[in-house]
Coordinates of C-alpha atoms in Angstrom, one line a residue:
M1 CA 109.3 45.3 84.6
L2 CA 111.0 48.7 85.3
L3 CA 108.2 49.8 87.3
T4 CA 108.4 46.6 89.3
V5 CA 112.0 46.9 90.1
T6 CA 112.2 50.6 90.9
C7 CA 109.0 50.0 93.2
L8 CA 110.5 47.0 94.9
G9 CA 114.0 49.0 95.5
Q10 CA 112.0 52.2 97.1
F11 CA 109.9 49.5 99.3
M12 CA 113.3 48.1 100.5
V13 CA 114.5 51.5 101.5
L14 CA 111.1 52.7 103.4
L15 CA 111.0 49.2 105.0
D16 CA 114.4 49.8 106.6
N17 CA 113.0 53.2 107.8
T18 CA 110.6 51.5 110.4
I19 CA 111.4 47.8 110.8
V20 CA 114.5 49.2 112.8
G21 CA 112.6 50.7 115.3
A22 CA 110.7 47.6 116.1
A23 CA 114.2 46.0 116.9
L24 CA 115.7 48.8 119.1
P25 CA 114.7 47.2 122.4
D26 CA 116.2 43.7 121.3
M27 CA 119.6 45.6 119.9
Q28 CA 119.8 47.3 123.3
H29 CA 119.8 44.2 125.2
R30 CA 121.9 41.9 123.0
L31 CA 124.6 44.5 122.1
H32 CA 124.6 46.0 125.9
T33 CA 124.3 49.4 124.8
Q34 CA 122.6 52.5 126.4
L35 CA 120.0 55.3 124.9
T36 CA 123.1 57.0 123.2
G37 CA 124.0 53.6 120.9
L38 CA 120.6 53.2 119.8
Q39 CA 120.5 56.9 118.7
W40 CA 123.4 56.5 116.7
I41 CA 122.1 53.2 115.1
V42 CA 119.1 55.4 113.8
D43 CA 120.8 58.8 113.1
A44 CA 123.7 57.3 111.4
Y45 CA 121.5 56.0 108.6
V46 CA 119.0 59.1 108.3
L47 CA 122.0 61.5 108.5
L48 CA 123.6 59.9 105.4
V49 CA 120.3 59.9 103.5
A50 CA 119.6 63.5 104.5
M51 CA 123.1 64.9 103.4
L52 CA 123.4 62.8 100.0
L53 CA 119.9 62.9 98.8
L54 CA 120.3 65.6 96.5
S55 CA 123.7 64.7 95.1
G56 CA 122.5 61.1 94.6
G57 CA 119.7 62.7 92.0
I58 CA 122.6 64.5 90.2
F59 CA 124.9 61.7 90.2
A60 CA 122.0 59.6 88.7
D61 CA 121.7 62.1 85.9
R62 CA 125.3 62.6 85.3
F63 CA 126.5 59.1 85.3
G64 CA 123.4 57.1 84.3
R65 CA 120.4 56.3 86.3
K66 CA 120.7 52.5 85.9
R67 CA 124.3 52.6 87.0
V68 CA 123.6 54.5 90.1
Y69 CA 120.6 52.6 91.1
L70 CA 122.1 49.3 90.8
T71 CA 125.2 50.7 92.6
G72 CA 122.9 51.8 95.5
V73 CA 121.3 48.2 95.5
V74 CA 124.7 46.5 95.9
V75 CA 125.9 48.9 98.6
F76 CA 122.6 48.8 100.4
T77 CA 122.4 45.0 100.3
A78 CA 126.0 44.6 101.2
A79 CA 125.7 47.1 104.3
S80 CA 122.4 45.0 105.4
V81 CA 124.7 41.9 105.5
L82 CA 127.4 44.0 107.4
C83 CA 124.6 45.2 109.8
S84 CA 123.2 41.6 110.6
L85 CA 126.7 40.4 111.2
A86 CA 127.8 43.3 113.6
P87 CA 129.1 42.1 116.9
S88 CA 129.2 45.5 118.8
V89 CA 127.3 49.1 118.3
G90 CA 130.4 50.3 116.5
W91 CA 130.0 47.8 113.6
L92 CA 126.3 48.5 113.6
V93 CA 126.6 52.0 113.2
A94 CA 129.2 51.7 110.3
G95 CA 126.9 49.3 108.6
R96 CA 124.1 51.9 108.8
V97 CA 126.5 54.4 107.3
L98 CA 126.8 52.3 104.2
Q99 CA 123.2 51.9 104.2
G100 CA 122.7 55.4 104.4
I101 CA 124.8 55.9 101.3
G102 CA 123.2 53.3 99.4
A103 CA 119.9 54.5 100.1
A104 CA 120.7 58.1 99.0
A105 CA 121.7 56.6 95.5
L106 CA 118.9 54.1 95.1
S107 CA 115.9 56.2 96.0
P108 CA 116.4 59.3 93.6
A109 CA 117.8 57.3 90.9
S110 CA 114.8 55.0 90.9
L111 CA 112.3 57.8 90.6
A112 CA 114.6 59.3 87.9
L113 CA 114.4 56.0 86.1
L114 CA 110.7 56.2 86.3
A115 CA 110.4 59.8 85.1
A116 CA 112.6 58.9 82.0
A117 CA 110.5 55.9 81.1
Y118 CA 107.1 57.6 81.1
P119 CA 107.5 61.1 79.3
V120 CA 103.7 61.5 79.2
P121 CA 102.6 63.5 82.4
R122 CA 99.5 61.5 83.0
E123 CA 101.3 58.1 82.7
R124 CA 104.0 59.4 84.8
I125 CA 101.8 60.4 87.6
K126 CA 100.1 56.8 87.7
A127 CA 103.6 55.1 87.7
I128 CA 104.8 57.5 90.5
G129 CA 101.6 56.8 92.4
L130 CA 102.4 53.0 92.2
W131 CA 106.0 53.9 93.5
A132 CA 104.3 56.1 96.4
G133 CA 102.0 53.2 97.3
F134 CA 104.8 50.7 97.7
S135 CA 106.5 53.2 99.8
G136 CA 103.6 53.5 101.8
I137 CA 103.4 49.5 102.1
G138 CA 107.2 49.6 103.1
L139 CA 106.4 51.9 105.9
A140 CA 103.2 50.2 107.3
A141 CA 104.7 46.7 107.4
G142 CA 108.2 47.8 108.9
P143 CA 106.7 47.8 112.4
V144 CA 104.9 44.2 111.9
A145 CA 107.7 42.6 110.2
G146 CA 110.3 43.8 112.6
G147 CA 108.4 42.7 115.5
V148 CA 107.9 39.2 113.9
L149 CA 111.6 38.7 112.8
T150 CA 112.9 40.2 116.1
D151 CA 111.0 38.0 118.3
A152 CA 111.6 34.9 116.2
F153 CA 115.3 35.3 115.4
G154 CA 116.6 38.5 116.9
W155 CA 117.4 41.7 115.8
S156 CA 120.0 40.6 113.1
A157 CA 117.0 39.1 111.1
I158 CA 115.6 42.5 110.1
F159 CA 118.7 43.4 108.1
L160 CA 118.8 40.0 106.4
V161 CA 115.4 40.5 104.9
N162 CA 117.1 43.1 102.3
L163 CA 119.5 40.2 101.3
P164 CA 117.0 38.5 98.8
I165 CA 115.5 41.5 97.7
G166 CA 118.8 43.1 96.7
V167 CA 119.8 40.0 94.9
I168 CA 116.6 39.9 93.1
L169 CA 116.7 43.8 92.0
L170 CA 120.3 43.3 90.8
L171 CA 120.0 40.4 88.5
V172 CA 116.6 41.7 87.2
G173 CA 118.0 45.1 86.8
L174 CA 120.9 44.3 85.0
R175 CA 118.9 42.4 82.4
H176 CA 115.9 44.6 81.9
L177 CA 116.5 48.3 83.0
E178 CA 117.9 50.6 80.2
E179 CA 120.6 53.3 81.0
A180 CA 119.4 56.8 80.7
R181 CA 121.2 59.8 81.5
N182 CA 121.0 63.9 81.4
P183 CA 124.1 65.1 79.8
S184 CA 123.1 68.6 80.7
A185 CA 123.0 67.9 84.5
P186 CA 124.8 70.3 86.7
A187 CA 128.2 69.5 88.2
I188 CA 128.2 68.0 91.5
D189 CA 128.9 70.2 94.4
V190 CA 131.6 68.1 96.3
P191 CA 132.6 71.1 98.8
G192 CA 129.0 71.6 99.7
T193 CA 128.1 68.0 100.2
V194 CA 131.2 67.4 102.3
L195 CA 130.5 70.5 104.5
S196 CA 126.9 69.7 104.9
V197 CA 127.7 66.1 106.0
L198 CA 130.4 67.4 108.5
A199 CA 128.2 70.3 110.0
V200 CA 125.0 68.2 110.7
G201 CA 127.3 65.5 111.7
A202 CA 129.2 67.6 114.3
L203 CA 125.7 69.1 115.4
T204 CA 124.3 65.4 115.9
Y205 CA 127.6 64.3 117.9
G206 CA 126.9 67.1 120.4
L207 CA 123.3 66.5 120.8
I208 CA 123.5 62.7 121.2
E209 CA 126.6 62.9 123.4
G210 CA 126.0 65.8 125.2
G211 CA 123.5 63.7 127.7
A212 CA 126.2 61.0 128.4
R213 CA 129.5 63.2 128.8
G214 CA 128.0 66.7 130.1
W215 CA 126.5 69.6 128.3
T216 CA 129.7 71.6 129.2
S217 CA 132.5 69.1 128.5
P218 CA 135.0 70.5 126.2
V219 CA 134.3 67.6 123.5
I220 CA 130.7 68.6 123.4
L221 CA 131.3 72.1 123.5
G222 CA 133.7 71.5 120.6
G223 CA 131.5 69.6 118.6
F224 CA 128.9 72.6 118.8
A225 CA 131.6 75.2 117.7
A226 CA 132.6 72.9 114.8
A227 CA 129.2 72.6 113.7
V228 CA 128.9 76.4 113.5
I229 CA 132.0 76.9 111.8
L230 CA 131.3 74.2 109.3
F231 CA 127.8 75.7 108.7
A232 CA 129.1 79.0 108.3
A233 CA 131.6 77.5 105.8
F234 CA 128.9 75.7 104.0
V235 CA 126.8 79.0 103.4
A236 CA 130.0 80.8 102.1
V237 CA 130.7 78.0 99.7
E238 CA 127.1 77.9 98.4
A239 CA 127.0 81.5 98.2
R240 CA 129.8 81.3 95.6
C241 CA 129.3 78.1 93.9
S242 CA 128.0 78.3 90.3
A243 CA 126.1 75.0 90.7
P244 CA 125.5 74.8 94.4
M245 CA 123.7 71.7 96.0
L246 CA 121.6 74.3 98.0
P247 CA 120.7 77.5 95.9
L248 CA 120.4 80.1 98.8
R249 CA 118.3 82.2 96.6
L250 CA 115.3 80.1 96.9
F251 CA 115.0 80.8 100.4
R252 CA 114.2 84.5 99.6
Q253 CA 110.7 83.4 98.9
R254 CA 108.6 83.0 101.8
L255 CA 106.8 80.5 100.9
F256 CA 109.5 78.1 100.1
T257 CA 111.2 79.4 103.4
V258 CA 108.3 78.7 105.5
S259 CA 107.3 75.3 104.1
N260 CA 110.7 74.0 104.6
T261 CA 111.1 75.2 108.1
A262 CA 107.8 73.4 108.9
M263 CA 109.0 70.4 107.1
I264 CA 112.2 70.4 109.5
V265 CA 109.5 70.1 112.3
V266 CA 107.7 67.6 110.9
G267 CA 110.8 65.4 110.7
F268 CA 111.8 66.1 114.0
A269 CA 108.6 65.5 115.8
L270 CA 107.7 62.5 113.5
M271 CA 111.1 60.8 113.7
G272 CA 111.9 61.6 117.1
S273 CA 108.5 60.5 118.7
S274 CA 108.4 57.5 116.7
F275 CA 112.0 56.5 118.0
F276 CA 110.6 55.8 121.3
F277 CA 107.2 54.1 120.4
S278 CA 108.4 50.4 120.7
Q279 CA 110.7 51.3 123.7
F280 CA 107.4 52.7 125.3
F281 CA 105.5 49.5 124.9
V282 CA 108.4 47.3 125.8
Y283 CA 110.3 49.1 128.8
V284 CA 107.5 51.0 130.0
Q285 CA 104.0 48.9 129.5
G286 CA 106.0 45.6 129.5
S287 CA 104.9 44.2 126.0
S288 CA 106.7 41.7 124.1
I289 CA 108.8 42.9 121.1
L290 CA 106.3 41.3 118.6
R291 CA 103.5 42.8 120.5
A292 CA 105.1 46.3 120.6
G293 CA 105.4 46.4 116.8
L294 CA 101.8 45.5 116.3
Q295 CA 101.1 48.1 118.9
T296 CA 102.9 50.9 117.1
L297 CA 100.9 50.2 113.9
P298 CA 98.1 52.7 114.1
A299 CA 100.4 55.7 113.2
S300 CA 102.0 54.2 110.2
L301 CA 98.8 52.8 109.0
A302 CA 97.1 56.1 109.6
M303 CA 99.8 57.8 107.3
V304 CA 99.4 55.4 104.5
I305 CA 95.7 55.8 104.5
V306 CA 95.6 59.4 104.8
S307 CA 98.6 60.6 102.6
P308 CA 97.1 59.8 99.4
F309 CA 94.2 62.3 100.1
A310 CA 96.4 65.1 101.3
G311 CA 97.4 66.3 98.0
R312 CA 93.7 66.5 97.0
L313 CA 92.8 68.5 100.0
A314 CA 95.8 71.0 99.6
A315 CA 94.6 71.8 96.0
R316 CA 90.9 71.9 97.0
Y317 CA 91.4 74.1 100.3
G318 CA 94.8 75.7 99.9
F319 CA 98.3 74.6 101.7
R320 CA 98.0 76.9 104.8
I321 CA 94.6 75.1 106.1
V322 CA 95.7 71.5 105.5
V323 CA 99.0 71.8 106.7
T324 CA 98.1 73.9 109.9
T325 CA 95.3 71.7 110.6
G326 CA 97.5 68.5 110.1
L327 CA 100.3 70.2 112.7
A328 CA 97.7 71.1 115.0
L329 CA 96.4 67.2 115.1
A330 CA 99.8 66.0 115.1
G331 CA 100.7 68.2 118.1
L332 CA 97.9 67.4 120.1
G333 CA 98.1 63.8 119.4
L334 CA 101.7 64.0 120.8
L335 CA 100.7 65.8 123.8
A336 CA 98.1 63.2 124.4
L337 CA 101.0 60.6 124.3
G338 CA 102.6 62.6 126.8
M339 CA 99.9 61.6 129.4
V340 CA 100.1 57.9 128.9
H341 CA 101.6 55.8 131.6
A342 CA 102.4 52.2 132.3
D343 CA 99.1 51.4 133.6
T344 CA 97.2 53.2 130.7
G345 CA 95.2 50.4 128.5
Y346 CA 96.2 50.2 124.9
G347 CA 92.4 51.2 124.2
N348 CA 93.3 54.5 125.4
V349 CA 96.5 54.5 123.4
W350 CA 96.0 53.4 120.0
W351 CA 93.7 56.5 119.0
R352 CA 96.6 58.8 120.1
L353 CA 99.0 57.3 117.6
G354 CA 96.3 57.5 115.0
I355 CA 95.8 61.1 115.6
V356 CA 99.6 61.6 115.3
G357 CA 99.9 59.7 112.1
I358 CA 96.8 61.6 110.4
G359 CA 98.3 64.8 111.4
F360 CA 101.6 64.3 109.7
A361 CA 100.0 62.8 106.8
L362 CA 98.3 65.9 106.0
T363 CA 101.4 67.8 106.1
M364 CA 104.2 66.2 104.1
S365 CA 103.1 66.6 100.5
P366 CA 101.3 69.8 100.8
L367 CA 104.4 71.4 102.6
T368 CA 106.4 70.0 99.4
G369 CA 103.8 71.2 97.1
A370 CA 104.1 74.7 98.4
A371 CA 107.7 74.4 98.1
I372 CA 107.4 73.4 94.5
E373 CA 105.0 76.4 93.7
A374 CA 107.3 79.1 95.3
V375 CA 109.9 78.4 92.5
S376 CA 110.2 78.3 88.8
P377 CA 108.6 75.1 86.9
Q378 CA 112.3 74.3 86.0
E379 CA 113.2 74.0 89.7
G380 CA 110.4 72.0 90.9
G381 CA 112.2 68.8 91.2
L382 CA 115.0 70.7 93.0
A383 CA 112.8 72.0 95.4
S384 CA 111.1 68.7 96.0
G385 CA 114.5 67.3 96.9
I386 CA 115.2 70.0 99.2
S387 CA 112.0 69.4 100.9
S388 CA 112.7 65.9 101.3
T389 CA 116.3 66.7 102.7
T390 CA 114.9 69.1 105.2
R391 CA 112.6 66.6 106.5
Q392 CA 115.3 64.1 107.0
I393 CA 117.5 66.7 108.6
G394 CA 114.5 67.3 110.8
A395 CA 114.5 63.5 111.7
V396 CA 118.1 63.4 112.5
L397 CA 117.6 66.4 115.1
G398 CA 114.5 64.9 116.6
V399 CA 116.0 61.7 117.5
A400 CA 119.2 63.5 118.9
V401 CA 117.3 66.2 120.8
L402 CA 114.4 64.1 122.2
G403 CA 116.9 61.3 122.8
A404 CA 118.9 64.1 124.8
I405 CA 115.8 65.2 126.7
V406 CA 115.0 61.6 128.2
R407 CA 118.8 61.3 129.2
T408 CA 118.9 64.4 130.8
R409 CA 115.7 63.8 132.6
Q410 CA 117.0 60.3 133.8
S411 CA 120.3 61.8 135.1
G412 CA 118.1 64.1 137.1
G413 CA 116.6 61.2 138.9
A414 CA 113.3 60.8 136.6
S415 CA 112.3 57.4 135.3
F416 CA 112.4 56.3 131.8
E417 CA 108.8 56.6 131.6
A418 CA 108.8 60.2 132.8
G419 CA 111.7 61.0 130.5
I420 CA 109.6 59.7 127.4
D421 CA 106.7 61.6 128.6
S422 CA 108.6 64.6 128.6
A423 CA 109.8 63.9 125.1
F424 CA 106.7 63.4 123.8
V425 CA 105.4 66.7 125.4
A426 CA 108.4 68.7 123.9
A427 CA 107.5 67.3 120.4
G428 CA 104.0 68.1 120.5
A429 CA 104.7 71.7 121.9
I430 CA 106.9 72.6 119.2
T431 CA 104.3 71.1 116.5
L432 CA 101.7 73.2 117.8
A433 CA 103.9 76.2 118.0
T434 CA 104.6 75.5 114.1
A435 CA 101.1 75.3 113.3
V436 CA 100.5 78.7 114.6
F437 CA 103.6 79.8 112.6
T438 CA 102.2 78.1 109.3
G439 CA 98.6 79.4 110.0
L440 CA 100.0 82.9 110.2
W441 CA 102.8 82.8 107.4
L442 CA 101.8 79.9 104.7
A443 CA 100.0 81.9 102.4
R444 CA 99.2 79.9 99.4
S445 CA 100.9 81.4 96.1
K446 CA 99.5 81.5 92.7
P447 CA 100.8 78.3 90.8
A448 CA 103.4 79.1 88.1
E449 CA 102.1 78.6 84.5
G450 CA 103.2 75.2 83.2
S451 CA 104.5 74.0 86.9
A452 CA 103.1 70.7 86.6
A453 CA 104.9 67.6 86.4
P454 CA 108.4 68.4 87.4
Q455 CA 111.0 66.1 85.8
R456 CA 112.8 64.9 88.8
S457 CA 111.9 64.9 92.4
T458 CA 112.7 62.7 95.6
D459 CA 109.1 63.1 96.9
P460 CA 106.5 61.4 94.8
D461 CA 103.5 62.7 96.8
A462 CA 105.0 66.3 96.1
I463 CA 104.7 65.8 92.3
I464 CA 101.3 64.5 92.4
T465 CA 100.2 67.4 94.7
S466 CA 101.7 70.0 92.4
N467 CA 99.9 68.7 89.3
E468 CA 96.6 68.4 91.0
A469 CA 97.0 72.1 92.2
S470 CA 98.2 73.1 88.8
V471 CA 95.2 71.7 87.0
N472 CA 92.4 72.8 89.8
S473 CA 93.8 76.5 89.4
R474 CA 93.2 76.6 85.8

């Protein structure tokens, strides 16, 4: 029962990641908003998840994994209802913020519950494999479910899906989940958490609003200046904190630094480009919302199918070869998408989406596995959590930057189609440049003795990758 409850909770969170993209065109029409509003609807959620993910795991360890998990379920479900009832973009963004807070508690707590319930490494790997499988199903089901629900009932229906799931999780969880905690868990880094949210939030504000208000506007320049000051304060606080949320010393390891830098680009290009998938099919090619949801499916399906093999390939051939190949494929796929136009038949589009999905599927778990191998065995869970956080930060910046590219092109007189093409090309070029970067610098390190099975991680594929690499190295 514990496995079912935790898997279903993670399914709900991952479903929300992709179901919203299918509803963006309907949100824009019914809420009378522009591209900037859509960016905030997506980034408000991702920003809170990114900045609170590490703290969520620590909260679960210190205050009880069952308590934090069920609190996350309640917050996420209530926020979903608020989103469905939102009369304006402002209320919807507020609801998305609350959803992000709930997800940042729910997701790491669900994995911590699994780790505590399955102390035997082999059984734990099987349980986490199922947990990851449910995650993949949520990602793949999102575009289709979003298209069907939005086409039939409007965008608000995509959030009401979470209501029955949340109620079931709460009732069953209260009865069947057992409390577990780690009395020796580190203290919560409140100053670091607050400064990180404010710094990335200020940067995101400048990037999203800059296209609408003007890049030289005092408000936008002030936002960028505040981001720099807040980031500097964050680094200073983390350097002096006895138990920092982000230990800066880890970045002295080249493997750790390179893998997390590449992970930022993965989040940037993947989330930034997928933000425009449904909009391209609806606004450029004239598809219905339902059809557009189905048309975006090749990317998520490719990721679901290929991801389970990425860790095995990395263990056999090394991180550098697999990650560089994946980034190169994803970059080429995005460049190919930048050449698609209104009259391009779908038969000449779906394979480009598939290549993008395959490429990114080959990168994520190996990059997290590389980050885990760069640190001591006791810090494997922390390294995995940081890797997931950097990917989410990249996602926030991807939606903001690629959206800014589209708006800037439109303000110069270009069409929305031309703006999207430029965004795809920019994402592809950055991804290809990162492929070269990782090919030169992502050397595979020798796995640390006993590095298998980190105790807590926010990325299940990373745990599996680390275990496979450790076993095959012996």
